[in-house]
Short mmCIF file of C-alpha atoms in Angstrom, two decimals:
data_model
loop_
_atom_site.label_atom_id
_atom_site.label_comp_id
_atom_site.label_asym_id
_atom_site.label_seq_id
_atom_site.Cartn_x
_atom_site.Cartn_y
_atom_site.Cartn_z
CA PRO A 5 109.72 -126.62 179.75
CA LEU A 6 106.84 -125.15 181.79
CA LYS A 7 104.24 -126.70 179.48
CA SER A 8 105.75 -130.15 180.02
CA MET A 9 105.96 -129.64 183.78
CA ILE A 10 102.29 -128.64 184.04
CA GLU A 11 101.19 -131.51 181.79
CA ASN A 12 103.08 -133.92 184.05
CA LEU A 13 101.50 -132.48 187.21
CA VAL A 14 98.02 -132.72 185.68
CA GLU A 15 98.63 -136.27 184.45
CA HIS A 16 99.65 -137.36 187.96
CA GLY A 17 96.73 -135.62 189.68
CA ASP A 18 98.87 -133.10 191.54
CA ARG A 19 96.56 -130.39 192.91
CA ARG A 20 99.12 -127.81 194.08
CA GLU A 21 98.25 -124.23 193.17
CA ILE A 22 99.86 -123.20 189.91
CA HIS A 23 100.05 -119.58 188.83
CA LEU A 24 101.16 -119.56 185.20
CA TYR A 25 102.28 -116.28 183.66
CA TRP A 26 102.76 -116.45 179.91
CA GLY A 27 104.39 -113.49 178.21
CA ALA A 28 105.14 -112.25 174.71
CA ARG A 29 105.60 -108.97 172.92
CA THR A 30 102.10 -109.00 171.36
CA MET A 31 98.87 -110.99 171.70
CA ASP A 32 99.58 -112.69 168.36
CA GLU A 33 102.92 -113.97 169.68
CA LEU A 34 101.47 -115.76 172.74
CA TYR A 35 102.58 -119.32 172.10
CA LEU A 36 99.78 -121.91 172.49
CA ASP A 37 97.59 -119.45 174.37
CA GLU A 38 94.57 -121.74 174.09
CA LEU A 39 96.26 -124.51 176.12
CA PRO A 40 96.76 -122.64 179.43
CA GLU A 41 93.31 -121.08 178.89
CA LYS A 42 91.92 -124.63 178.78
CA TRP A 43 93.88 -125.68 181.89
CA SER A 44 92.54 -122.75 183.88
CA ARG A 45 88.95 -123.60 182.86
CA GLU A 46 89.28 -127.31 183.62
CA PHE A 47 91.30 -127.16 186.85
CA ASP A 48 90.49 -124.72 189.64
CA HIS A 49 94.06 -124.95 191.01
CA ILE A 50 95.61 -123.63 187.77
CA HIS A 51 95.53 -119.87 187.31
CA TYR A 52 96.62 -118.26 184.06
CA ARG A 53 97.56 -114.68 183.29
CA LYS A 54 99.02 -113.47 180.05
CA ALA A 55 101.24 -110.44 179.64
CA VAL A 56 102.27 -108.51 176.56
CA SER A 57 105.11 -106.00 176.53
CA GLU A 58 104.04 -104.22 173.31
CA PRO A 59 100.25 -104.35 173.56
CA GLY A 60 99.14 -102.32 170.55
CA GLY A 61 95.38 -102.17 170.06
CA ASN A 62 94.13 -105.75 170.43
CA VAL A 63 94.79 -106.56 174.11
CA GLU A 64 92.25 -108.58 176.05
CA GLU A 65 90.94 -106.91 179.20
CA SER A 66 92.43 -109.58 181.49
CA CYS A 67 95.89 -109.31 179.91
CA PHE A 68 98.66 -107.51 181.79
CA GLU A 69 100.32 -104.77 179.75
CA GLY A 70 104.03 -104.92 180.52
CA PHE A 71 106.75 -107.49 181.06
CA VAL A 72 105.69 -110.89 182.33
CA HIS A 73 107.76 -110.67 185.53
CA GLN A 74 105.98 -107.40 186.33
CA ALA A 75 102.64 -109.21 186.04
CA VAL A 76 103.86 -111.69 188.65
CA LEU A 77 104.88 -108.88 191.00
CA ASP A 78 101.61 -107.05 190.35
CA ASP A 79 99.73 -110.08 191.66
CA HIS A 80 102.22 -111.28 194.30
CA ALA A 81 104.25 -108.58 196.03
CA ASP A 82 105.56 -111.13 198.54
CA LEU A 83 107.02 -114.18 196.78
CA SER A 84 108.59 -115.72 199.88
CA GLY A 85 106.13 -118.64 199.90
CA PHE A 86 106.60 -119.59 196.26
CA ASP A 87 108.78 -121.85 194.18
CA VAL A 88 109.38 -120.00 190.91
CA TYR A 89 110.04 -121.72 187.59
CA MET A 90 110.73 -119.60 184.55
CA SER A 91 112.08 -119.84 181.06
CA GLY A 92 112.81 -117.19 178.49
CA PRO A 93 115.51 -115.02 176.98
CA PRO A 94 118.59 -114.22 179.09
CA ALA A 95 117.71 -110.55 179.72
CA MET A 96 114.26 -111.48 181.04
CA ILE A 97 115.65 -114.25 183.25
CA GLU A 98 118.33 -111.99 184.76
CA THR A 99 115.88 -109.15 185.44
CA ALA A 100 113.28 -111.49 186.93
CA LYS A 101 115.86 -113.28 189.12
CA ARG A 102 116.98 -109.95 190.60
CA GLU A 103 113.50 -108.52 191.11
CA PHE A 104 111.98 -111.76 192.41
CA SER A 105 114.76 -112.13 194.98
CA GLU A 106 114.05 -108.54 196.08
CA HIS A 107 110.45 -109.69 196.69
CA GLY A 108 111.33 -112.68 198.85
CA VAL A 109 112.13 -115.62 196.56
CA ARG A 110 115.00 -117.59 198.05
CA GLU A 111 117.72 -118.65 195.63
CA ASP A 112 117.09 -122.35 196.36
CA ARG A 113 113.44 -121.90 195.29
CA LEU A 114 114.19 -120.18 191.97
CA PHE A 115 114.56 -122.40 188.89
CA TYR A 116 115.10 -121.18 185.34
CA ASP A 117 115.92 -122.16 181.80
CA SER A 118 117.50 -119.37 179.80
CA PHE A 119 117.05 -119.54 176.02
CA GLU A 120 120.61 -118.84 175.03
CA PHE A 121 123.05 -120.49 172.69
CA GLY A 122 126.64 -121.30 173.48
CA LEU A 123 129.17 -119.42 171.40
CA ASP A 124 129.84 -122.53 169.34
CA VAL A 125 126.28 -122.82 167.97
CA PRO A 126 126.38 -119.84 165.57
CA LEU A 127 129.85 -120.92 164.43
CA ARG A 128 128.72 -124.48 163.69
CA VAL A 129 125.68 -123.19 161.79
CA LEU A 130 127.80 -120.80 159.74
CA ALA A 131 130.39 -123.52 159.06
CA ARG A 132 127.85 -125.96 157.59
CA PRO A 133 128.31 -126.67 153.89
CA HIS A 134 125.59 -125.02 151.84
#
């Protein structure tokens, strides 16, 4: 969802500051890492920071070591002036919602897409004929 939103903003010439935080467990798991790298090189209003929660040995110097929401708070202790858009697994979303609100994000400025299935999805998959 965030990729599509940024592509739309770029396509329409929107120059609002964008601070994109992209997280994964390891550097190898950073999805499409080259795309936000390209955006941050081409557009001075787009800032990109990656975060890995299980860094191992091959972490780039500019990469935050820890959870992605912690990288946001490391850079922006006061989030009261921000709209926050996030997507990810339910545990990350719930933790980030709580901690971001503690750092000033108003509920009406916090938008999220949690990657969770309804209870019927696993049942429908299991019920498919093989």
